[in-house]
């Protein structure tokens, strides 16, 4: 019996010829991602247990992002603990304010993600990096502490489900709409404990950035990891972004690999989608919800705060004004600079948007755009749980940057196809 | 006396268990003060040491924040009984040395306020209010080993 790409990567990391879904293995970790919310507690645990060491100072990537720049005294203390630790251990890739960015946009951009590797991070959306044919999953603080100190973790090999993306995306339809349609079909626990492997011709039309939007949201279906095989698109992105270590191993799923399920999607039939509150699985086509009034639009986050997303928003906004509060949050300093250099900021400014510094900020109801009771926000983020972006009685509607921008212009949920 | 706090809901997520606005601290006692706040703002005034939470499917879905486990543990809850758990929450709980019970029947057989007694080794929840016993499958051996050592890091230190 053949193996899936996920099984192959984990087998190699565990020093095994082969593994099967359900087996427990101890795997070597290649990259550990650390940010300002889950890492400080991990550091405290290590200090308390007297195992305050790092397994490899070059394989731990540190970037404060959630409450960066510090939003209050308590978050400043978190940053201070992170900073002292990163300096004490001479962490090589420590991104400080000015270079720090939303982790899942920053790591691939700065060349820390390679195919065939095992990546863990103290953040549930660490599954994003699977867009580069790597195994990547989110962990909590105790696991993070263990990974930092030992470079190893236990894993149960996940079964895989195969998502076949057929057809071609129509104008105004993006990878965000595809993943919202997928989660609407399979549910928030539709891939619980499993790997979501994306295949099919529609992937060929998606950029590496667009693919990251999909793997980013696999956790919203309960998945352990999301993964996309290596191809020319992957290669081109890596050629442009890998700096230090440029070699990697490419694994592919065998044709006789076993899948727990195979789901077919006709991307040509997918409309712009909006996930209604309060679950990411609440996706409905825009035709079923257009017209609902919004109070705020948010374009940013690890899901859709990359340059491609900002270009889509700017193109729609050019020469127009927004009707509601609109926040544009470039996910990293590089993206911020690119957007400035491409004069996208001029368009955003003229339209009446505010442009923020790279941060997670309001995506998790932290700061920089928190919602009041009863307010509604159309957002390009990945989660619309109760209270996610502010007051427990506020509402978050998830959509693509195009849909969020069109809705910002009209002040209500709007089909972006009339603007593209 | 362990009282059951029953939430007949699926997908109770980490933002409901501990809202992100409180993630600027990892102090367990402080997190506990906001435990389940956005789901039931009275929970923290109702809960007593050793009580249990009973819920539906996919409990703990969402973020990787271990703060969700700490908030529950800090509220002195002894265990969460759910139809199923989200993956990272499940893993975090084991790593923290915190028991979880997966049970398809508990939600039907335990009412809010019922008194329960749990035998983790035997895999039995006794509903003392109704006299009904509910069997459950204990956690896998490797997980019990970690819990018995007091958590993953203690487990690792022991093996060092
Ligand atoms: S942008 Fe939002 S979802 Fe992404 S890492 Fe930050 S808080 Fe999490």
Coordinates of C-alpha atoms and ligand atoms in Angstrom, one line a residue:
Chain A
X1 CA 0.0 0.0 0.0
X2 CA 1.3 3.4 -0.9
X3 CA 1.6 6.4 1.3
X4 CA 0.2 9.9 1.2
X5 CA 2.6 12.9 1.2
X6 CA 1.7 13.6 4.8
X7 CA 2.6 10.0 5.8
X8 CA 5.9 10.2 3.8
X9 CA 7.0 13.4 5.5
X10 CA 6.2 12.1 9.0
X11 CA 7.8 8.7 8.2
X12 CA 11.0 10.4 7.3
X13 CA 10.9 12.7 10.3
X14 CA 10.4 9.6 12.5
X15 CA 13.3 7.7 10.9
X16 CA 10.9 5.1 9.5
X17 CA 10.6 3.4 6.2
X18 CA 6.8 3.7 6.3
X19 CA 4.0 4.7 8.6
X20 CA 0.2 4.2 8.6
X21 CA -2.6 6.4 9.7
X22 CA -3.3 6.0 13.4
X23 CA 0.3 5.1 14.4
X24 CA 2.1 7.1 17.0
X25 CA 5.5 8.3 16.2
X26 CA 8.2 10.6 17.7
X27 CA 9.2 13.0 14.9
X28 CA 12.1 15.4 14.5
X29 CA 11.0 19.0 14.0
X30 CA 12.6 21.2 11.4
X31 CA 11.1 24.5 12.2
X32 CA 9.4 25.9 15.4
X33 CA 7.4 29.1 15.0
X34 CA 7.0 31.3 18.1
X35 CA 4.8 34.3 18.8
X36 CA 3.9 36.6 21.6
X37 CA 0.8 34.8 23.0
X38 CA 1.7 31.1 23.3
X39 CA 5.5 31.3 23.6
X40 CA 5.9 33.3 26.9
X41 CA 4.0 30.7 28.9
X42 CA 6.2 28.0 27.2
X43 CA 9.3 29.9 28.3
X44 CA 8.0 30.1 31.8
X45 CA 7.4 26.3 31.8
X46 CA 10.9 25.6 30.6
X47 CA 12.5 27.8 33.2
X48 CA 10.3 26.3 35.9
X49 CA 11.2 22.7 34.9
X50 CA 14.9 23.7 34.7
X51 CA 15.1 22.7 31.0
X52 CA 15.5 26.3 29.7
X53 CA 17.4 25.4 26.5
X54 CA 16.7 25.5 22.8
X55 CA 17.4 22.5 20.6
X56 CA 18.7 24.6 17.7
X57 CA 18.9 28.4 17.7
X58 CA 18.7 28.5 13.9
X59 CA 15.5 26.4 13.7
X60 CA 13.3 28.5 16.0
X61 CA 11.7 31.5 14.3
X62 CA 10.4 34.3 16.6
X63 CA 8.0 37.0 15.7
X64 CA 5.7 38.9 18.0
X65 CA 2.5 39.6 16.1
X66 CA -0.8 39.2 18.1
X67 CA -0.5 42.3 20.2
X68 CA 2.4 43.9 18.4
X69 CA 3.1 46.9 18.8
X70 CA 2.3 46.3 22.5
X71 CA -1.4 47.2 23.0
X72 CA -1.2 47.6 26.8
X73 CA 1.0 47.0 29.7
X74 CA 0.2 43.3 30.0
X75 CA 1.1 42.6 26.3
X76 CA 4.2 44.7 26.7
X77 CA 5.2 42.3 29.5
X78 CA 4.6 39.4 27.2
X79 CA 6.9 41.0 24.6
X80 CA 9.5 41.6 27.2
X81 CA 9.6 38.0 28.3
X82 CA 9.8 36.9 24.6
X83 CA 12.5 39.4 23.9
X84 CA 14.7 38.5 26.9
X85 CA 14.4 34.8 26.1
X86 CA 15.2 35.2 22.3
X87 CA 18.3 37.3 23.2
X88 CA 19.4 34.9 26.0
X89 CA 19.4 32.0 23.6
X90 CA 20.7 34.0 20.6
X91 CA 17.8 33.0 18.4
X92 CA 19.1 33.7 14.9
X93 CA 15.8 34.5 13.3
X94 CA 14.1 36.9 15.8
X95 CA 12.0 39.5 14.0
X96 CA 11.6 42.6 16.2
X97 CA 9.2 45.5 15.7
X98 CA 9.9 46.9 12.3
X99 CA 10.6 43.5 10.9
X100 CA 8.0 41.5 12.8
X101 CA 4.8 40.5 11.0
X102 CA 1.8 38.2 11.1
X103 CA 3.6 34.9 11.6
X104 CA 2.0 32.8 8.8
X105 CA 2.6 35.5 6.2
X106 CA 6.1 36.2 7.5
X107 CA 7.7 32.8 7.7
X108 CA 7.2 31.8 4.0
X109 CA 8.0 35.3 2.8
X110 CA 11.3 35.3 4.7
X111 CA 12.3 31.9 3.4
X112 CA 11.8 29.7 6.5
X113 CA 9.4 27.1 4.9
X114 CA 10.7 24.2 2.8
X115 CA 9.0 21.2 1.2
X116 CA 9.3 17.9 3.0
X117 CA 10.0 19.5 6.4
X118 CA 8.1 19.2 9.7
X119 CA 7.0 22.6 11.0
X120 CA 5.2 23.2 14.3
X121 CA 4.1 26.5 15.7
X122 CA 2.3 27.8 18.8
X123 CA -0.7 28.9 16.7
X124 CA -3.5 26.9 15.3
X125 CA -3.1 28.4 11.8
X126 CA 0.4 27.0 11.5
X127 CA -1.3 24.6 9.0
X128 CA -0.8 27.4 6.5
X129 CA 2.7 26.2 5.5
X130 CA 1.3 23.0 4.1
X131 CA 0.8 25.1 0.9
X132 CA 4.5 24.3 0.3
X133 CA 4.4 20.5 0.4
X134 CA 5.5 20.5 4.0
X135 CA 3.8 18.9 7.1
X136 CA 2.8 21.8 9.4
X137 CA 0.6 21.9 12.4
X138 CA -0.4 24.1 15.3
X139 CA 0.4 23.2 18.9
X140 CA -0.2 24.7 22.4
X141 CA 2.3 26.0 24.8
X142 CA 3.4 22.8 26.5
X143 CA 4.0 21.1 23.2
X144 CA 5.8 24.2 22.1
X145 CA 8.0 24.1 25.2
X146 CA 8.8 20.5 24.5
X147 CA 9.6 21.2 20.8
X148 CA 11.8 24.2 21.7
X149 CA 13.8 22.2 24.2
X150 CA 14.1 18.8 22.4
X151 CA 13.3 19.3 18.7
X152 CA 11.0 16.4 18.9
X153 CA 7.3 15.8 19.4
X154 CA 4.9 12.8 19.4
X155 CA 2.4 12.7 16.6
X156 CA -0.5 10.4 15.7
X157 CA -0.2 9.9 11.9
X158 CA -3.4 11.5 10.5
X159 CA -5.6 9.8 7.9
X160 CA -5.9 12.0 4.8
X161 CA -8.9 13.2 3.0
X162 CA -8.5 14.2 -0.6
X163 CA -10.1 17.4 -1.9
X164 CA -10.2 17.4 -5.7
X165 CA -10.6 20.9 -7.1
X166 CA -12.0 20.6 -10.6
X167 CA -12.9 23.3 -13.0
X168 CA -11.8 26.9 -13.1
X169 CA -12.5 29.9 -10.8
X170 CA -14.8 32.5 -12.3
X171 CA -14.0 36.2 -12.3
X172 CA -14.4 37.7 -8.8
X173 CA -14.0 34.2 -7.2
X174 CA -10.9 33.4 -5.3
X175 CA -9.3 30.6 -3.2
X176 CA -10.9 32.1 -0.1
X177 CA -14.3 31.3 -1.7
X178 CA -13.2 27.8 -2.5
X179 CA -12.1 27.1 1.1
X180 CA -15.3 28.6 2.5
X181 CA -17.3 26.4 0.2
X182 CA -15.3 23.4 1.3
X183 CA -15.8 24.1 5.0
X184 CA -19.5 24.8 4.4
X185 CA -19.8 21.4 2.9
X186 CA -17.7 19.3 5.3
X187 CA -18.3 21.2 8.5
X188 CA -16.0 22.6 11.3
X189 CA -15.2 19.0 12.3
X190 CA -15.3 17.5 8.8
X191 CA -11.6 16.8 8.9
X192 CA -11.1 16.3 12.6
X193 CA -7.7 14.8 13.3
X194 CA -7.1 14.4 9.6
X195 CA -4.9 15.8 6.8
X196 CA -6.7 17.8 4.1
X197 CA -4.8 17.2 0.9
X198 CA -5.7 19.5 -2.0
X199 CA -5.3 18.3 -5.6
X200 CA -6.8 19.0 -9.0
X201 CA -6.6 21.3 -12.0
X202 CA -8.0 24.5 -10.2
X203 CA -4.8 24.6 -8.1
X204 CA -2.7 25.2 -11.2
X205 CA -4.4 28.6 -11.5
X206 CA -3.7 29.6 -7.9
X207 CA -0.6 31.5 -6.8
X208 CA 1.3 30.3 -3.8
X209 CA -0.3 33.1 -1.8
X210 CA -3.8 32.0 -2.9
X211 CA -3.0 28.4 -1.8
X212 CA -1.9 29.6 1.6
X213 CA -5.3 31.1 2.1
X214 CA -6.8 27.6 1.7
X215 CA -4.3 25.6 3.8
X216 CA -4.6 28.4 6.5
X217 CA -8.2 27.6 7.0
X218 CA -7.9 23.8 7.2
X219 CA -7.9 24.1 11.0
X220 CA -11.4 25.5 10.6
X221 CA -12.5 22.1 9.4
X222 CA -10.7 20.5 12.4
X223 CA -7.8 19.3 10.4
X224 CA -4.4 18.5 11.8
X225 CA -2.7 19.8 8.6
X226 CA -3.5 20.9 5.1
X227 CA -1.2 20.1 2.3
X228 CA -0.6 20.8 -1.4
X229 CA 1.9 18.9 -3.6
X230 CA 4.9 20.5 -5.1
X231 CA 4.7 22.0 -8.6
X232 CA 6.0 24.9 -10.7
X233 CA 4.1 27.4 -8.7
X234 CA 5.7 26.1 -5.5
X235 CA 9.1 26.1 -7.0
X236 CA 8.9 29.6 -8.3
X237 CA 7.8 31.0 -4.9
X238 CA 10.7 29.1 -3.2
X239 CA 13.2 30.3 -5.8
X240 CA 12.2 33.8 -5.0
X241 CA 12.1 33.5 -1.2
X242 CA 14.6 30.9 0.1
X243 CA 17.8 32.6 1.0
X244 CA 20.1 30.5 3.3
X245 CA 19.3 26.9 2.9
X246 CA 18.0 26.2 -0.6
X247 CA 17.9 22.4 -0.7
X248 CA 14.8 20.5 0.2
X249 CA 13.2 17.1 -0.5
X250 CA 10.0 16.8 -2.5
X251 CA 7.5 14.1 -1.5
X252 CA 4.5 13.0 -3.5
X253 CA 1.4 11.0 -2.6
X254 CA 1.5 7.5 -4.2
X255 CA -1.2 6.7 -6.6
X256 CA -2.3 3.8 -4.4
X257 CA -2.2 5.8 -1.1
X258 CA -5.2 5.3 1.1
X259 CA -7.7 8.1 1.8
X260 CA -10.4 8.3 4.4
X261 CA -12.6 10.2 1.9
X262 CA -12.4 11.8 -1.5
X263 CA -14.5 15.0 -2.1
X264 CA -15.0 16.5 -5.5
X265 CA -15.5 20.2 -5.9
X266 CA -16.5 22.0 -9.2
X267 CA -14.7 25.3 -8.7
X268 CA -16.5 26.7 -11.8
X269 CA -19.8 26.5 -9.9
X270 CA -18.5 28.3 -6.8
X271 CA -19.8 31.8 -6.2
X272 CA -18.2 34.4 -4.0
X273 CA -18.9 33.1 -0.5
X274 CA -19.7 34.7 2.9
X275 CA -19.4 32.7 6.1
X276 CA -22.2 34.0 8.3
X277 CA -21.8 34.2 12.1
X278 CA -20.8 32.4 14.2
X279 CA -18.9 29.5 12.5
X280 CA -16.5 29.3 9.6
X281 CA -18.8 26.6 8.2
X282 CA -21.6 29.1 7.8
X283 CA -20.6 29.9 4.2
X284 CA -23.4 30.8 1.8
X285 CA -23.2 32.2 -1.8
X286 CA -23.2 36.1 -1.8
X287 CA -26.5 35.9 -3.8
X288 CA -28.2 34.5 -0.6
X289 CA -26.9 37.2 1.8
X290 CA -26.2 40.4 -0.3
X291 CA -27.7 43.6 1.1
X292 CA -27.0 42.9 4.8
X293 CA -25.7 46.1 6.3
X294 CA -22.2 46.2 7.8
X295 CA -20.4 48.6 10.1
X296 CA -16.8 47.8 9.4
X297 CA -14.6 46.1 6.8
X298 CA -11.3 44.4 7.7
X299 CA -8.7 43.4 5.1
X300 CA -5.7 41.7 6.6
X301 CA -4.6 38.7 8.6
X302 CA -2.6 35.5 7.9
X303 CA -5.5 34.4 5.7
X304 CA -5.7 37.4 3.3
X305 CA -3.3 40.2 4.3
X306 CA -0.7 39.5 1.6
X307 CA 0.3 41.7 -1.3
X308 CA -2.0 39.9 -3.8
X309 CA -4.9 40.6 -1.5
X310 CA -4.1 44.2 -1.2
X311 CA -3.8 44.5 -4.9
X312 CA -7.2 43.0 -5.4
X313 CA -8.7 45.5 -2.8
X314 CA -6.9 48.5 -4.4
X315 CA -8.1 47.6 -7.9
X316 CA -11.7 47.6 -6.8
X317 CA -11.3 50.7 -4.7
X318 CA -9.6 52.8 -7.3
X319 CA -11.5 56.1 -7.7
X320 CA -14.1 55.1 -5.1
X321 CA -14.9 55.8 -1.5
X322 CA -15.8 53.4 1.3
X323 CA -19.1 53.8 3.1
X324 CA -18.0 52.2 6.3
X325 CA -14.9 52.1 8.6
X326 CA -12.4 50.1 6.6
X327 CA -9.1 48.8 7.9
X328 CA -6.3 47.7 5.7
X329 CA -3.6 45.7 7.6
X330 CA -0.6 44.5 5.5
X331 CA 0.5 41.3 7.2
X332 CA 4.3 42.0 7.1
X333 CA 6.6 45.0 6.8
X334 CA 7.7 43.7 3.3
X335 CA 4.1 43.7 2.2
X336 CA 3.5 47.1 3.7
X337 CA 6.5 48.5 1.8
X338 CA 5.4 46.8 -1.4
X339 CA 1.9 48.3 -1.1
X340 CA 3.4 51.7 -0.5
X341 CA 5.8 51.4 -3.4
X342 CA 3.0 50.2 -5.7
X343 CA 1.0 53.3 -4.6
X344 CA -1.8 51.2 -3.3
X345 CA -1.7 53.3 -0.1
X346 CA -2.7 56.3 -2.3
X347 CA -5.8 54.5 -3.4
X348 CA -6.6 53.4 0.1
X349 CA -6.1 56.8 1.5
X350 CA -8.3 58.4 -1.2
X351 CA -11.0 55.9 -0.5
X352 CA -11.0 56.8 3.1
X353 CA -9.5 53.6 4.5
X354 CA -7.1 53.5 7.4
X355 CA -3.7 51.6 6.8
X356 CA -2.4 49.9 9.9
X357 CA 1.0 48.5 10.8
X358 CA 1.5 44.7 10.5
X359 CA -0.3 43.1 13.4
X360 CA -2.9 40.4 14.2
X361 CA -4.7 43.1 16.0
X362 CA -8.4 43.1 15.5
X363 CA -8.4 39.6 13.8
X364 CA -8.6 38.2 17.3
X365 CA -10.4 41.1 18.9
X366 CA -7.1 42.4 20.4
X367 CA -6.9 46.0 19.3
X368 CA -6.9 48.2 16.1
X369 CA -10.5 47.8 15.1
X370 CA -12.4 46.0 17.9
X371 CA -16.2 45.8 17.5
X372 CA -18.9 47.2 19.8
X373 CA -22.0 45.3 20.8
X374 CA -24.3 44.8 17.8
X375 CA -21.7 45.8 15.2
X376 CA -21.1 43.7 12.1
X377 CA -17.8 43.3 10.3
X378 CA -17.1 41.9 6.8
X379 CA -13.6 40.4 7.3
X380 CA -11.0 38.6 5.3
X381 CA -9.9 36.7 8.4
X382 CA -10.5 33.0 9.1
X383 CA -12.7 32.9 12.2
X384 CA -16.1 34.3 13.1
X385 CA -16.7 32.8 16.5
X386 CA -18.8 34.6 19.1
X387 CA -16.7 37.6 20.3
X388 CA -13.8 36.9 18.0
X389 CA -13.3 40.5 16.9
X390 CA -14.8 42.2 20.0
X391 CA -18.0 42.3 21.9
X392 CA -19.7 38.9 22.3
X393 CA -22.8 40.5 20.6
X394 CA -20.8 41.7 17.6
X395 CA -20.8 39.7 14.3
X396 CA -18.1 38.7 11.9
X397 CA -18.8 37.8 8.3
X398 CA -15.9 36.0 6.5
X399 CA -15.1 36.6 2.8
X400 CA -12.5 37.2 0.2
X401 CA -10.7 40.6 -0.1
X402 CA -12.8 41.3 -3.2
X403 CA -16.1 40.7 -1.4
X404 CA -14.9 42.7 1.7
X405 CA -13.9 45.6 -0.5
X406 CA -17.0 45.7 -2.6
X407 CA -19.0 45.5 0.7
X408 CA -17.0 48.4 2.1
X409 CA -17.9 50.6 -0.8
X410 CA -21.6 49.9 -0.5
X411 CA -21.7 49.5 3.3
X412 CA -23.5 46.2 2.9
X413 CA -22.7 42.7 1.8
X414 CA -22.0 43.1 -1.9
X415 CA -21.3 40.8 -4.8
X416 CA -17.7 41.7 -5.9
X417 CA -18.3 40.6 -9.5
X418 CA -19.9 43.9 -10.5
X419 CA -16.6 45.6 -9.6
X420 CA -14.0 43.2 -11.1
Chain B
X1 CA -19.4 16.9 45.6
X2 CA -19.0 17.3 41.9
X3 CA -21.7 19.1 40.1
X4 CA -22.3 18.9 36.4
X5 CA -22.5 22.1 34.3
X6 CA -24.2 21.0 31.1
X7 CA -23.9 23.0 27.9
X8 CA -25.9 21.2 25.2
X9 CA -23.9 22.7 22.4
X10 CA -21.5 21.5 19.7
X11 CA -18.4 23.4 18.7
X12 CA -17.9 25.3 22.0
X13 CA -14.7 27.1 20.9
X14 CA -11.6 28.5 22.5
X15 CA -12.9 32.1 22.0
X16 CA -15.9 31.2 24.2
X17 CA -13.8 29.3 26.7
X18 CA -11.3 32.2 27.1
X19 CA -11.9 35.2 24.9
X20 CA -8.8 36.5 23.1
X21 CA -9.1 39.9 24.8
X22 CA -7.7 38.1 27.9
X23 CA -4.7 36.5 26.2
X24 CA -2.4 39.3 27.3
X25 CA -1.8 37.2 30.4
X26 CA -1.0 33.6 31.2
X27 CA -1.8 33.9 34.9
X28 CA -4.1 30.9 35.5
X29 CA -6.1 32.5 38.3
X30 CA -6.8 35.5 36.2
X31 CA -7.8 33.4 33.2
X32 CA -10.1 31.4 35.4
X33 CA -12.1 34.6 36.2
X34 CA -13.1 34.8 32.6
X35 CA -13.6 31.1 32.0
X36 CA -16.5 30.5 29.6
X37 CA -17.4 34.1 29.9
X38 CA -18.8 34.6 26.4
X39 CA -20.8 31.3 26.6
X40 CA -22.2 31.7 30.1
X41 CA -21.2 34.8 32.0
X42 CA -22.5 33.2 35.3
X43 CA -20.4 30.1 35.0
X44 CA -17.6 31.3 37.1
X45 CA -19.9 32.2 40.0
X46 CA -21.7 28.9 39.8
X47 CA -18.7 26.6 39.6
X48 CA -17.0 24.9 42.6
X49 CA -13.9 22.9 43.0
X50 CA -14.2 19.4 41.4
X51 CA -17.2 20.2 39.2
X52 CA -17.4 18.9 35.6
X53 CA -18.4 20.5 32.3
X54 CA -20.6 18.4 30.0
X55 CA -20.9 19.4 26.3
X56 CA -21.5 18.2 22.8
X57 CA -19.2 17.6 19.8
X58 CA -15.9 19.3 18.9
X59 CA -15.3 20.9 22.3
X60 CA -12.4 23.3 22.3
X61 CA -12.3 23.9 18.5
X62 CA -10.4 27.0 17.3
X63 CA -7.2 28.4 18.5
X64 CA -4.2 26.6 19.9
X65 CA -4.3 28.6 23.0
X66 CA -3.6 26.4 26.0
X67 CA -5.0 29.2 28.0
X68 CA -8.4 27.5 27.3
X69 CA -7.2 24.4 29.4
X70 CA -5.6 26.7 32.0
X71 CA -8.8 28.7 32.4
X72 CA -10.9 25.6 33.0
X73 CA -8.2 24.1 35.3
X74 CA -7.9 27.4 37.1
X75 CA -11.6 27.4 37.7
X76 CA -10.9 24.1 39.5
X77 CA -13.0 22.0 37.1
X78 CA -11.9 18.3 37.4
X79 CA -12.7 17.3 33.8
X80 CA -14.6 18.0 30.7
X81 CA -17.0 15.4 29.4
X82 CA -17.8 15.9 25.7
X83 CA -19.1 13.9 22.7
X84 CA -15.8 14.7 21.0
X85 CA -12.9 17.1 21.3
X86 CA -11.0 19.3 18.9
X87 CA -7.5 18.0 18.2
X88 CA -5.3 20.8 19.7
X89 CA -7.5 21.2 22.8
X90 CA -7.3 17.4 23.4
X91 CA -3.6 17.4 23.0
X92 CA -3.1 20.4 25.2
X93 CA -5.2 18.9 28.0
X94 CA -3.1 15.7 28.0
X95 CA 0.1 17.7 27.9
X96 CA -1.1 19.7 30.9
X97 CA -1.9 16.5 32.8
X98 CA -5.7 17.3 32.6
X99 CA -8.2 14.5 32.1
X100 CA -10.8 14.6 29.4
X101 CA -13.7 12.1 28.9
X102 CA -15.1 11.3 25.6
X103 CA -18.7 10.1 25.9
X104 CA -21.5 9.9 23.4
X105 CA -24.1 9.4 26.1
X106 CA -23.2 11.8 28.9
X107 CA -25.2 14.7 27.4
X108 CA -28.4 12.6 27.5
X109 CA -27.8 11.1 30.9
X110 CA -26.6 14.0 32.9
X111 CA -28.7 17.1 33.5
X112 CA -27.4 20.5 34.6
X113 CA -26.9 20.4 38.4
X114 CA -26.7 16.6 38.7
X115 CA -24.1 15.3 41.1
X116 CA -21.5 12.9 39.5
X117 CA -18.6 10.8 40.6
X118 CA -15.9 9.6 38.2
X119 CA -13.7 6.6 38.3
X120 CA -11.0 7.3 35.7
X121 CA -9.3 3.9 35.9
X122 CA -12.6 1.9 35.6
X123 CA -14.0 4.3 33.0
X124 CA -17.3 5.0 34.8
X125 CA -19.2 8.2 35.4
X126 CA -21.8 7.6 38.2
X127 CA -24.7 10.1 38.1
X128 CA -25.5 10.1 41.8
X129 CA -28.6 12.2 41.2
X130 CA -30.3 9.6 39.0
X131 CA -28.3 6.5 40.0
X132 CA -27.3 5.8 36.4
X133 CA -23.8 4.7 35.5
X134 CA -22.2 5.8 32.2
X135 CA -19.2 3.8 30.9
X136 CA -16.5 5.5 28.9
X137 CA -13.3 4.4 27.2
X138 CA -10.3 5.6 29.2
X139 CA -7.7 7.7 27.4
X140 CA -5.0 5.7 25.4
X141 CA -2.1 4.4 27.5
X142 CA 0.5 6.9 26.3
X143 CA -1.8 9.7 27.2
X144 CA -2.5 8.3 30.7
X145 CA 1.2 7.9 31.2
X146 CA 1.7 11.6 30.4
X147 CA -1.1 12.6 32.7
X148 CA 0.2 10.4 35.5
X149 CA 3.6 12.0 35.2
X150 CA 1.9 15.3 35.7
X151 CA 2.2 16.5 32.1
X152 CA 4.4 16.3 29.0
X153 CA 7.3 18.3 30.3
X154 CA 7.4 16.3 33.6
X155 CA 7.2 13.2 31.4
X156 CA 10.2 14.4 29.3
X157 CA 12.2 15.4 32.3
X158 CA 11.6 12.0 33.7
X159 CA 13.0 10.4 30.5
X160 CA 16.1 12.7 30.4
Ligands
LIG1 S1 -3.9 37.0 11.8 FE1 -5.5 36.2 13.1 S2 -5.7 34.0 12.7 FE2 -3.7 34.8 11.8 S3 -2.2 34.3 13.4 FE3 -3.0 36.4 13.8 S4 -4.7 36.2 15.2 FE4 -4.3 34.2 14.4

